[in-house]
Tab-separated table of C-alpha atoms in Angstrom:
chain	number	residue	atom	x	y	z
A	1	MET	CA	-106.303	10.047	167.541
A	2	PRO	CA	-108.587	9.854	170.419
A	3	ALA	CA	-109.256	6.755	171.896
A	4	SER	CA	-113.206	7.167	170.737
A	5	ASN	CA	-111.629	7.410	166.818
A	6	CYS	CA	-109.425	4.595	167.472
A	7	LEU	CA	-112.350	2.590	168.729
A	8	GLU	CA	-114.582	3.292	165.980
A	9	HIS	CA	-112.308	2.766	163.922
A	10	LEU	CA	-111.545	-0.938	164.825
A	11	TRP	CA	-115.532	-1.316	165.030
A	12	SER	CA	-116.070	-0.493	161.507
A	13	GLY	CA	-112.780	-2.951	160.231
A	14	MET	CA	-114.236	-5.367	162.743
A	15	LEU	CA	-118.194	-5.298	160.435
A	16	SER	CA	-116.377	-5.127	157.477
A	17	HIS	CA	-114.188	-8.555	157.831
A	18	GLU	CA	-117.521	-10.283	159.939
A	19	GLY	CA	-120.085	-8.667	156.029
A	20	THR	CA	-117.211	-10.693	153.753
A	21	GLN	CA	-117.231	-13.210	155.902
A	22	ARG	CA	-121.058	-13.919	156.076
A	23	ARG	CA	-120.413	-13.281	152.260
A	24	LYS	CA	-118.389	-15.984	151.866
A	25	GLU	CA	-120.765	-18.418	153.220
A	26	GLY	CA	-123.723	-17.573	151.844
A	27	MET	CA	-121.798	-17.868	148.554
A	28	VAL	CA	-120.461	-21.333	150.029
A	29	ALA	CA	-124.437	-22.556	150.367
A	30	LEU	CA	-125.173	-21.536	147.418
A	31	PHE	CA	-122.644	-23.691	145.557
A	32	ARG	CA	-123.808	-26.335	148.036
A	33	THR	CA	-127.752	-26.088	146.550
A	34	VAL	CA	-126.632	-26.184	142.999
A	35	VAL	CA	-124.590	-29.023	143.217
A	36	GLY	CA	-127.215	-30.455	145.167
A	37	VAL	CA	-129.965	-30.334	142.776
A	38	GLY	CA	-127.286	-30.956	139.808
A	39	MET	CA	-127.182	-34.300	141.275
A	40	VAL	CA	-130.778	-34.442	142.136
A	41	SER	CA	-131.125	-33.936	138.769
A	42	GLY	CA	-128.436	-35.877	137.281
A	43	LEU	CA	-129.693	-39.096	139.607
A	44	LEU	CA	-133.205	-38.645	138.246
A	45	VAL	CA	-132.541	-38.996	134.361
A	46	VAL	CA	-130.508	-41.548	134.766
A	47	LEU	CA	-133.682	-43.235	137.018
A	48	LEU	CA	-135.609	-42.487	134.087
A	49	TRP	CA	-133.296	-43.806	130.690
A	50	SER	CA	-132.843	-47.178	133.132
A	51	GLU	CA	-136.626	-47.625	132.856
A	52	GLN	CA	-136.641	-46.684	129.214
A	53	GLN	CA	-134.000	-49.377	128.863
A	54	VAL	CA	-136.157	-52.027	130.335
A	55	GLY	CA	-138.536	-52.188	127.014
A	56	LEU	CA	-135.055	-53.266	124.925
A	57	LYS	CA	-133.867	-55.598	127.042
A	58	THR	CA	-137.016	-57.268	128.855
A	59	PRO	CA	-136.048	-60.488	126.760
A	60	ALA	CA	-133.718	-61.017	129.460
A	61	HIS	CA	-133.637	-64.553	128.128
A	62	VAL	CA	-132.033	-63.428	124.751
A	63	HIS	CA	-128.414	-63.567	126.094
A	64	PHE	CA	-129.149	-66.950	127.639
A	65	HIS	CA	-130.175	-68.245	124.112
A	66	ALA	CA	-127.165	-66.942	122.569
A	67	HIS	CA	-124.469	-68.493	125.097
A	68	ALA	CA	-127.043	-71.406	124.807
A	69	ARG	CA	-126.085	-72.215	121.536
A	70	GLY	CA	-122.119	-71.716	121.299
A	71	ILE	CA	-122.734	-68.037	119.961
A	72	PRO	CA	-120.454	-65.075	122.349
A	73	ASP	CA	-122.810	-61.879	122.429
A	74	GLY	CA	-121.901	-59.260	119.668
A	75	SER	CA	-119.649	-62.113	117.773
A	76	PRO	CA	-119.362	-62.046	114.252
A	77	SER	CA	-120.202	-65.767	114.414
A	78	ALA	CA	-123.700	-65.271	114.903
A	79	GLN	CA	-124.194	-64.368	111.509
A	80	ALA	CA	-123.676	-68.536	110.860
A	81	GLU	CA	-127.343	-70.306	112.559
A	82	ASP	CA	-127.990	-73.509	112.398
A	83	PRO	CA	-130.869	-74.210	109.954
A	84	GLU	CA	-132.045	-76.817	112.516
A	85	ALA	CA	-132.167	-74.625	115.385
A	86	HIS	CA	-135.119	-72.156	115.999
A	87	PHE	CA	-136.314	-70.792	112.493
A	88	GLN	CA	-134.831	-71.162	108.948
A	89	MET	CA	-133.796	-67.843	106.846
A	90	SER	CA	-135.401	-67.034	103.947
A	91	GLU	CA	-133.067	-64.508	102.804
A	92	ARG	CA	-129.141	-65.465	102.280
A	93	LEU	CA	-127.374	-62.077	102.671
A	94	SER	CA	-123.682	-61.532	102.206
A	95	VAL	CA	-121.514	-60.154	105.074
A	96	ALA	CA	-120.401	-57.180	104.413
A	97	GLN	CA	-120.432	-55.078	107.837
A	98	VAL	CA	-121.399	-57.086	111.570
A	99	SER	CA	-123.218	-55.077	114.350
A	100	PRO	CA	-124.999	-56.495	117.112
A	101	VAL	CA	-128.611	-55.939	117.387
A	102	ILE	CA	-131.915	-57.822	119.074
A	103	THR	CA	-134.171	-58.974	116.462
A	104	HIS	CA	-137.394	-59.818	117.603
A	105	VAL	CA	-138.680	-62.584	116.072
A	106	THR	CA	-142.817	-64.169	116.271
A	107	ARG	CA	-143.654	-67.854	114.638
A	108	ARG	CA	-146.860	-68.148	113.620
A	109	PRO	CA	-149.084	-70.867	111.151
A	110	ASN	CA	-148.442	-70.453	107.433
A	111	ALA	CA	-145.647	-67.656	108.175
A	112	THR	CA	-142.231	-66.802	107.350
A	113	THR	CA	-139.489	-65.281	109.256
A	114	SER	CA	-137.217	-63.896	108.059
A	115	ASN	CA	-133.717	-61.127	109.137
A	116	ARG	CA	-134.103	-58.541	107.535
A	117	ARG	CA	-131.748	-55.672	106.333
A	118	ALA	CA	-132.682	-51.597	106.338
A	119	SER	CA	-130.436	-51.442	104.012
A	120	SER	CA	-130.583	-54.038	101.554
A	121	SER	CA	-130.723	-53.557	98.174
A	122	LEU	CA	-132.542	-57.139	97.482
A	123	PRO	CA	-136.239	-57.779	97.542
A	124	PRO	CA	-137.593	-59.807	100.079
A	125	THR	CA	-137.973	-63.187	99.060
A	126	ALA	CA	-140.575	-66.212	99.426
A	127	GLY	CA	-139.139	-68.082	102.469
A	128	HIS	CA	-140.154	-71.640	104.063
A	129	GLN	CA	-143.251	-72.355	106.034
A	130	THR	CA	-142.245	-73.863	109.579
A	131	PRO	CA	-145.136	-74.988	111.719
A	132	PRO	CA	-146.775	-73.541	114.385
A	133	LYS	CA	-144.141	-72.625	117.249
A	134	PRO	CA	-144.299	-70.870	120.317
A	135	THR	CA	-143.016	-67.568	120.292
A	136	SER	CA	-139.403	-66.993	120.933
A	137	HIS	CA	-136.390	-63.805	121.560
A	138	VAL	CA	-133.100	-64.762	119.559
A	139	ALA	CA	-130.209	-62.430	119.294
A	140	ALA	CA	-129.218	-62.067	115.754
A	141	SER	CA	-127.102	-59.997	113.962
A	142	ALA	CA	-128.159	-56.764	111.532
A	143	VAL	CA	-125.867	-57.242	108.000
A	144	THR	CA	-125.545	-53.998	106.177
A	145	SER	CA	-125.077	-54.371	101.969
A	146	SER	CA	-121.641	-52.915	100.387
A	147	SER	CA	-123.765	-52.277	97.705
A	148	SER	CA	-123.655	-48.624	95.831
A	149	SER	CA	-126.659	-47.548	97.375
A	150	SER	CA	-125.643	-48.432	100.647
A	151	SER	CA	-121.584	-46.550	100.154
A	152	SER	CA	-123.574	-42.938	98.674
A	153	SER	CA	-126.844	-43.261	101.793
A	154	SER	CA	-126.488	-39.967	104.043
A	155	PRO	CA	-125.272	-41.002	107.521
A	156	SER	CA	-128.593	-39.852	108.421
A	157	SER	CA	-129.608	-42.947	106.482
A	158	VAL	CA	-126.867	-45.065	107.978
A	159	ASN	CA	-128.556	-44.234	111.334
A	160	ASP	CA	-132.216	-45.000	109.883
A	161	SER	CA	-130.542	-48.305	108.705
A	162	GLN	CA	-130.520	-49.251	112.208
A	163	LYS	CA	-134.159	-48.489	113.198
A	164	LEU	CA	-135.252	-51.883	112.076
A	165	VAL	CA	-136.387	-53.842	114.940
A	166	PHE	CA	-138.321	-56.901	113.949
A	167	THR	CA	-140.079	-58.186	110.908
A	168	ILE	CA	-142.456	-61.042	110.621
A	169	ASP	CA	-144.010	-62.140	106.844
A	170	GLN	CA	-146.997	-64.059	105.487
A	171	THR	CA	-147.222	-66.750	102.732
A	172	ILE	CA	-149.830	-65.495	100.699
A	173	PRO	CA	-152.139	-68.129	99.505
A	174	SER	CA	-151.759	-68.769	95.186
A	175	SER	CA	-155.453	-67.684	94.669
A	176	ASN	CA	-154.117	-64.223	96.434
A	177	SER	CA	-150.686	-63.863	94.650
A	178	ALA	CA	-151.744	-61.336	92.521
A	179	MET	CA	-153.264	-58.938	94.434
A	180	PRO	CA	-150.874	-55.921	95.031
A	181	LYS	CA	-149.494	-55.845	98.398
A	182	ILE	CA	-150.610	-52.755	100.776
A	183	TYR	CA	-147.877	-51.660	102.909
A	184	VAL	CA	-149.766	-49.568	105.787
A	185	ILE	CA	-147.387	-47.238	107.243
A	186	THR	CA	-149.138	-46.257	110.937
A	187	PRO	CA	-147.229	-43.830	113.537
A	188	THR	CA	-147.159	-43.891	117.192
A	189	TYR	CA	-145.916	-42.087	119.796
A	190	ARG	CA	-145.421	-43.285	124.000
A	191	ARG	CA	-149.352	-42.193	125.905
A	192	PRO	CA	-151.591	-44.366	127.838
A	193	GLU	CA	-153.838	-45.014	125.139
A	194	GLN	CA	-151.340	-46.383	122.433
A	195	VAL	CA	-151.037	-49.695	122.883
A	196	ALA	CA	-155.330	-49.939	123.119
A	197	GLU	CA	-155.907	-47.906	119.592
A	198	LEU	CA	-153.128	-49.983	117.935
A	199	THR	CA	-155.270	-53.043	119.229
A	200	ARG	CA	-158.443	-51.559	117.286
A	201	LEU	CA	-156.915	-50.969	113.994
A	202	SER	CA	-154.970	-54.185	114.187
A	203	GLN	CA	-158.171	-55.796	113.935
A	204	THR	CA	-159.003	-53.738	110.975
A	205	LEU	CA	-155.809	-54.721	109.658
A	206	MET	CA	-156.298	-58.794	110.317
A	207	LEU	CA	-159.453	-58.703	107.819
A	208	VAL	CA	-157.386	-57.625	104.811
A	209	PRO	CA	-155.211	-60.134	102.812
A	210	ASN	CA	-151.606	-59.665	101.602
A	211	LEU	CA	-150.869	-56.792	103.624
A	212	HIS	CA	-147.986	-56.028	105.058
A	213	TRP	CA	-147.915	-52.976	108.500
A	214	LEU	CA	-144.969	-50.629	109.553
A	215	VAL	CA	-144.997	-49.324	113.116
A	216	VAL	CA	-143.224	-46.829	113.517
A	217	GLU	CA	-142.289	-45.765	116.524
A	218	ASP	CA	-141.143	-42.245	117.978
A	219	ALA	CA	-139.182	-43.227	120.899
A	220	VAL	CA	-135.489	-43.190	121.660
A	221	ALA	CA	-135.680	-47.474	122.676
A	222	PRO	CA	-138.590	-49.868	122.197
A	223	THR	CA	-141.838	-49.623	123.956
A	224	ARG	CA	-141.846	-52.845	125.965
A	225	ARG	CA	-145.883	-52.682	125.962
A	226	VAL	CA	-145.513	-52.070	122.295
A	227	LEU	CA	-143.443	-55.225	121.763
A	228	ALA	CA	-145.686	-57.255	123.343
A	229	PHE	CA	-148.801	-56.419	121.683
A	230	LEU	CA	-147.022	-57.057	118.587
A	231	ASP	CA	-145.730	-59.923	120.100
A	232	SER	CA	-149.735	-61.328	120.269
A	233	CYS	CA	-150.172	-60.042	117.132
A	234	SER	CA	-151.484	-61.965	113.703
A	235	VAL	CA	-151.112	-58.876	111.039
A	236	PRO	CA	-147.667	-59.282	109.082
A	237	HIS	CA	-145.544	-56.479	110.021
A	238	THR	CA	-142.481	-55.131	110.803
A	239	TYR	CA	-141.669	-52.765	114.184
A	240	LEU	CA	-139.368	-48.952	113.620
A	241	LEU	CA	-137.777	-46.449	115.145
A	242	GLY	CA	-138.908	-42.965	113.923
A	243	THR	CA	-137.381	-40.975	116.801
A	244	ALA	CA	-138.016	-36.712	116.121
A	245	SER	CA	-135.424	-34.060	116.614
A	246	ARG	CA	-135.713	-32.123	119.632
A	247	ARG	CA	-136.717	-29.099	117.425
A	248	TYR	CA	-139.973	-30.920	115.884
A	249	LYS	CA	-141.290	-31.420	119.175
A	250	GLY	CA	-143.794	-29.815	121.130
A	251	ALA	CA	-146.325	-26.888	120.502
A	252	ASN	CA	-147.336	-26.572	116.473
A	253	LYS	CA	-144.567	-28.509	115.561
A	254	PRO	CA	-145.227	-31.635	112.563
A	255	ARG	CA	-146.347	-35.403	114.165
A	256	GLY	CA	-145.404	-38.147	113.088
A	257	VAL	CA	-143.819	-36.485	110.162
A	258	SER	CA	-140.487	-38.810	111.562
A	259	ASN	CA	-142.351	-42.027	111.840
A	260	ARG	CA	-144.294	-41.808	108.342
A	261	ASN	CA	-140.378	-41.184	106.781
A	262	ALA	CA	-138.782	-44.030	108.489
A	263	GLY	CA	-141.207	-46.416	107.214
A	264	LEU	CA	-141.009	-44.757	103.350
A	265	LYS	CA	-137.125	-45.105	103.730
A	266	TRP	CA	-137.522	-48.804	104.491
A	267	LEU	CA	-140.204	-48.836	102.256
A	268	LYS	CA	-137.745	-47.856	99.230
A	269	VAL	CA	-135.181	-50.598	100.499
A	270	HIS	CA	-137.898	-53.407	100.773
A	271	ALA	CA	-140.926	-53.096	98.321
A	272	LYS	CA	-140.565	-52.834	94.357
A	273	GLU	CA	-144.772	-52.469	94.173
A	274	GLY	CA	-147.888	-52.433	95.878
A	275	VAL	CA	-149.443	-49.690	97.033
A	276	ILE	CA	-148.452	-46.722	100.519
A	277	TYR	CA	-151.243	-45.852	102.992
A	278	PHE	CA	-150.756	-43.959	106.001
A	279	ALA	CA	-152.985	-44.912	108.534
A	280	ASP	CA	-153.084	-43.190	111.797
A	281	ASP	CA	-153.580	-45.048	114.647
A	282	ASP	CA	-156.266	-43.116	116.314
A	283	ASN	CA	-158.379	-43.327	112.995
A	284	THR	CA	-161.184	-45.400	112.177
A	285	TYR	CA	-161.397	-47.433	109.129
A	286	ASP	CA	-163.563	-49.341	106.928
A	287	TYR	CA	-162.082	-52.466	106.189
A	288	ARG	CA	-163.302	-51.954	102.344
A	289	ILE	CA	-161.430	-49.051	101.786
A	290	PHE	CA	-158.325	-51.276	101.658
A	291	GLN	CA	-159.728	-53.698	98.606
A	292	GLU	CA	-160.546	-49.789	97.327
A	293	ILE	CA	-156.862	-48.971	97.452
A	294	ARG	CA	-155.332	-51.927	96.043
A	295	THR	CA	-156.535	-50.624	92.683
A	296	THR	CA	-154.273	-47.620	92.767
A	297	LYS	CA	-152.312	-47.533	89.534
A	298	GLN	CA	-150.683	-43.846	90.772
A	299	VAL	CA	-151.977	-41.571	93.398
A	300	SER	CA	-156.069	-42.400	94.083
A	301	MET	CA	-158.272	-40.425	96.457
A	302	PHE	CA	-161.388	-40.587	98.891
A	303	PRO	CA	-163.498	-38.664	101.926
A	304	VAL	CA	-162.427	-38.707	105.346
A	305	GLY	CA	-165.085	-38.307	108.029
A	306	LEU	CA	-165.134	-36.055	111.017
A	307	VAL	CA	-162.255	-33.713	109.222
A	308	THR	CA	-163.113	-29.472	110.704
A	309	GLN	CA	-166.565	-28.123	110.527
A	310	LEU	CA	-167.025	-28.657	107.362
A	311	GLY	CA	-167.986	-33.100	108.488
A	312	VAL	CA	-165.425	-34.059	105.355
A	313	SER	CA	-162.793	-33.916	103.601
A	314	SER	CA	-163.316	-35.191	100.009
A	315	PRO	CA	-162.534	-34.516	96.298
A	316	VAL	CA	-165.273	-33.354	94.393
A	317	VAL	CA	-165.656	-35.320	91.326
A	318	SER	CA	-167.812	-35.058	88.387
A	319	ASP	CA	-168.254	-37.611	85.271
A	320	GLY	CA	-165.539	-39.295	87.056
A	321	LYS	CA	-162.935	-36.567	87.220
A	322	LEU	CA	-161.392	-34.235	89.572
A	323	ILE	CA	-162.393	-30.836	89.550
A	324	GLY	CA	-161.646	-29.832	92.756
A	325	PHE	CA	-161.591	-30.395	96.752
A	326	TYR	CA	-164.431	-29.562	99.844
A	327	ASP	CA	-162.209	-29.109	102.898
A	328	GLY	CA	-161.997	-27.139	105.882
A	329	TRP	CA	-158.911	-25.588	105.629
A	330	ILE	CA	-157.952	-24.781	101.580
A	331	ALA	CA	-155.279	-22.483	102.823
A	332	GLY	CA	-153.343	-21.707	99.502
A	333	ARG	CA	-153.032	-25.799	99.134
A	334	LYS	CA	-152.787	-27.667	95.839
A	335	PHE	CA	-154.018	-31.007	97.559
A	336	PRO	CA	-156.295	-29.990	100.761
A	337	VAL	CA	-156.497	-33.601	101.736
A	338	ASP	CA	-156.197	-35.648	104.528
A	339	MET	CA	-153.154	-38.247	105.803
A	340	ALA	CA	-155.922	-40.766	105.381
A	341	GLY	CA	-157.312	-39.964	102.356
A	342	PHE	CA	-154.942	-40.962	99.727
A	343	ALA	CA	-152.532	-43.740	98.429
A	344	VAL	CA	-150.189	-44.055	96.273
A	345	ASN	CA	-148.684	-47.318	94.523
A	346	VAL	CA	-145.745	-47.845	95.208
A	347	GLN	CA	-143.981	-48.127	91.436
A	348	PHE	CA	-144.719	-44.240	90.805
A	349	TYR	CA	-142.964	-43.423	94.371
A	350	LEU	CA	-139.664	-44.658	92.779
A	351	GLN	CA	-139.962	-43.694	89.871
A	352	ARG	CA	-140.707	-40.351	91.642
A	353	ASN	CA	-137.505	-40.424	93.482
A	354	ALA	CA	-138.918	-41.505	96.428
A	355	PRO	CA	-140.110	-38.243	98.318
A	356	LEU	CA	-140.270	-37.626	101.745
A	357	MET	CA	-142.847	-35.972	103.330
A	358	PRO	CA	-142.064	-32.505	104.307
A	359	TYR	CA	-141.270	-31.258	108.095
A	360	ASN	CA	-144.081	-28.243	106.945
A	361	VAL	CA	-146.918	-28.007	109.930
A	362	GLY	CA	-150.528	-28.623	107.916
A	363	PHE	CA	-148.593	-28.790	104.464
A	364	GLU	CA	-147.028	-32.172	105.068
A	365	GLU	CA	-150.272	-34.142	102.626
A	366	ASP	CA	-149.811	-31.253	99.962
A	367	GLY	CA	-145.651	-31.220	100.113
A	368	PHE	CA	-145.705	-34.876	99.711
A	369	LEU	CA	-148.152	-34.715	96.562
A	370	LYS	CA	-146.604	-32.198	94.958
A	371	ALA	CA	-143.230	-33.506	95.352
A	372	LEU	CA	-144.538	-36.672	93.399
A	373	LYS	CA	-145.354	-34.394	90.410
A	374	ILE	CA	-148.895	-35.737	90.266
A	375	LYS	CA	-152.025	-33.843	87.979
A	376	PRO	CA	-155.018	-33.230	89.802
A	377	GLU	CA	-156.644	-33.814	86.506
A	378	ASP	CA	-155.168	-37.993	86.953
A	379	ILE	CA	-156.243	-38.682	90.482
A	380	GLU	CA	-158.164	-41.336	90.640
A	381	PRO	CA	-161.328	-41.272	92.923
A	382	LEU	CA	-161.947	-44.027	94.928
A	383	ALA	CA	-165.443	-45.268	96.911
A	384	ASP	CA	-167.622	-44.951	94.640
A	385	ASN	CA	-166.533	-42.018	92.919
A	386	CYS	CA	-165.779	-40.399	96.127
A	387	THR	CA	-169.179	-40.944	97.180
A	388	LYS	CA	-168.577	-43.157	100.345
A	389	ILE	CA	-166.972	-42.787	103.431
A	390	LEU	CA	-164.754	-45.625	104.361
A	391	VAL	CA	-162.365	-43.529	106.889
A	392	TRP	CA	-163.086	-41.726	109.633
A	393	HIS	CA	-161.087	-39.086	111.179
A	394	THR	CA	-161.628	-39.657	114.780
A	395	ARG	CA	-159.910	-38.809	118.309
A	396	THR	CA	-159.254	-40.090	121.748
A	397	VAL	CA	-160.025	-38.681	124.480
A	398	LYS	CA	-156.951	-37.637	126.264
A	399	THR	CA	-155.727	-39.865	129.176
A	400	LEU	CA	-153.883	-38.569	132.292
A	401	PRO	CA	-150.682	-41.496	132.733
A	402	ALA	CA	-151.779	-43.412	136.045
A	403	LEU	CA	-150.080	-42.834	138.964
A	404	LYS	CA	-147.277	-45.003	140.243
A	405	MET	CA	-148.225	-48.213	142.092
A	406	PRO	CA	-147.023	-48.632	145.436
A	407	ASP	CA	-143.833	-51.017	146.021
A	408	THR	CA	-146.228	-53.122	148.786
A	409	ASP	CA	-146.734	-56.455	149.177
A	410	LYS	CA	-150.688	-55.801	148.263
A	411	VAL	CA	-148.918	-55.004	144.574
A	412	THR	CA	-145.934	-57.221	144.100
A	413	LYS	CA	-147.292	-60.169	145.163
A	414	THR	CA	-150.552	-60.213	142.968
A	415	ASN	CA	-151.487	-60.072	139.621
A	416	LEU	CA	-151.041	-55.672	139.781
A	417	ASN	CA	-147.322	-56.731	139.257
A	418	HIS	CA	-148.106	-57.852	136.277
A	419	LEU	CA	-150.708	-55.121	135.543
A	420	LYS	CA	-148.199	-52.442	135.454
A	421	SER	CA	-146.401	-53.704	132.932
A	422	GLN	CA	-148.903	-52.672	130.483
A	423	MET	CA	-149.459	-49.266	131.648
A	424	VAL	CA	-148.750	-45.327	131.356
A	425	PHE	CA	-147.558	-43.862	134.583
A	426	GLN	CA	-146.684	-40.404	135.265
A	427	MET	CA	-142.856	-39.401	134.459
A	428	PRO	CA	-141.181	-37.726	137.541
A	429	TYR	CA	-141.434	-34.004	137.930
A	430	GLY	CA	-139.880	-31.561	135.926
A	431	LEU	CA	-138.840	-34.650	133.275
A	432	SER	CA	-140.675	-35.456	130.272
């Protein structure tokens, strides 16, 4: 073989080897990049999760209260409350299974504090009045009933039973004891306007006697801003988590269904009579509408203003009877009404096997009302035969989350540090 051919063959082999080596180096570099991005993403997820958990662990002195009373954290002996310590239990429950959970308890004048069970088959009972005391947070335990209703519940209902976070109730004066209680279910979710809108709604509910407010949040853990708001709220209330499945989140997905269903499940266990009303936190309510719906025997309806381009959604009433509906989106619905335009009697709801709201965009109200098997002619028109608008479907202008405050002395050593806990900040890029 000529020398020139040998050199050419040797040179091509060297080039081939060098190309292979470069490809290997490229693959190694790509692998390092992927690993690096994965580690950074994982760190961001962990940081976000830790920030969310702060909402649940904000009352750091819960741990202190447990040990100050000689009760180890998570111990079954936490069930044995000293009747003279902190508060009096308004219910004596048989212990079948104990699972530790943080119960947020608020003491108020003329109010009774009760440790509720989300899976109990017993109705809430009247408690002892307690004198005015400052707000406190105590470690308590969730008690699960061994009744047949609990044993036959599905795994999903068991999980829902542990979403009960806290309840405060109120002793009703004897003059109002004959008033049916109104259960207001309000779905809510994390956003800059959340606490502002809950505050506005609570100011209306404060004017209504014998009312219990179910605040149901779509969140994986309690939001500390909402807990802080409810801590100062004088409306008798229960805070629940109604976390929506990922498949029901996003555009063109049903909103607030998981929240409302969590409230309905709570009512199925804890309420025997009264009236159910779905009140979104961004709507506007004349307090007189609650006095109207208190008379509901089965299902009542009334006009809702500022709905669609027609400006109102209302039953059409003639001679005190419902003969049709006026709504900007009929879409073949049997009951084309707004979520804020009807109320349901608790006894009637339970007699109809307590249906839940369907995950069907635009047909949530219609599906729920059809499941109650109510006839249109049996609907009870309120608001002076539907001649008055006492509810408005208002919408708050969306506000972007705030920019993160810098960790400087101007923030950490001033009042700005306290304001941080009351604000909603932008999430890290790529997280939601």
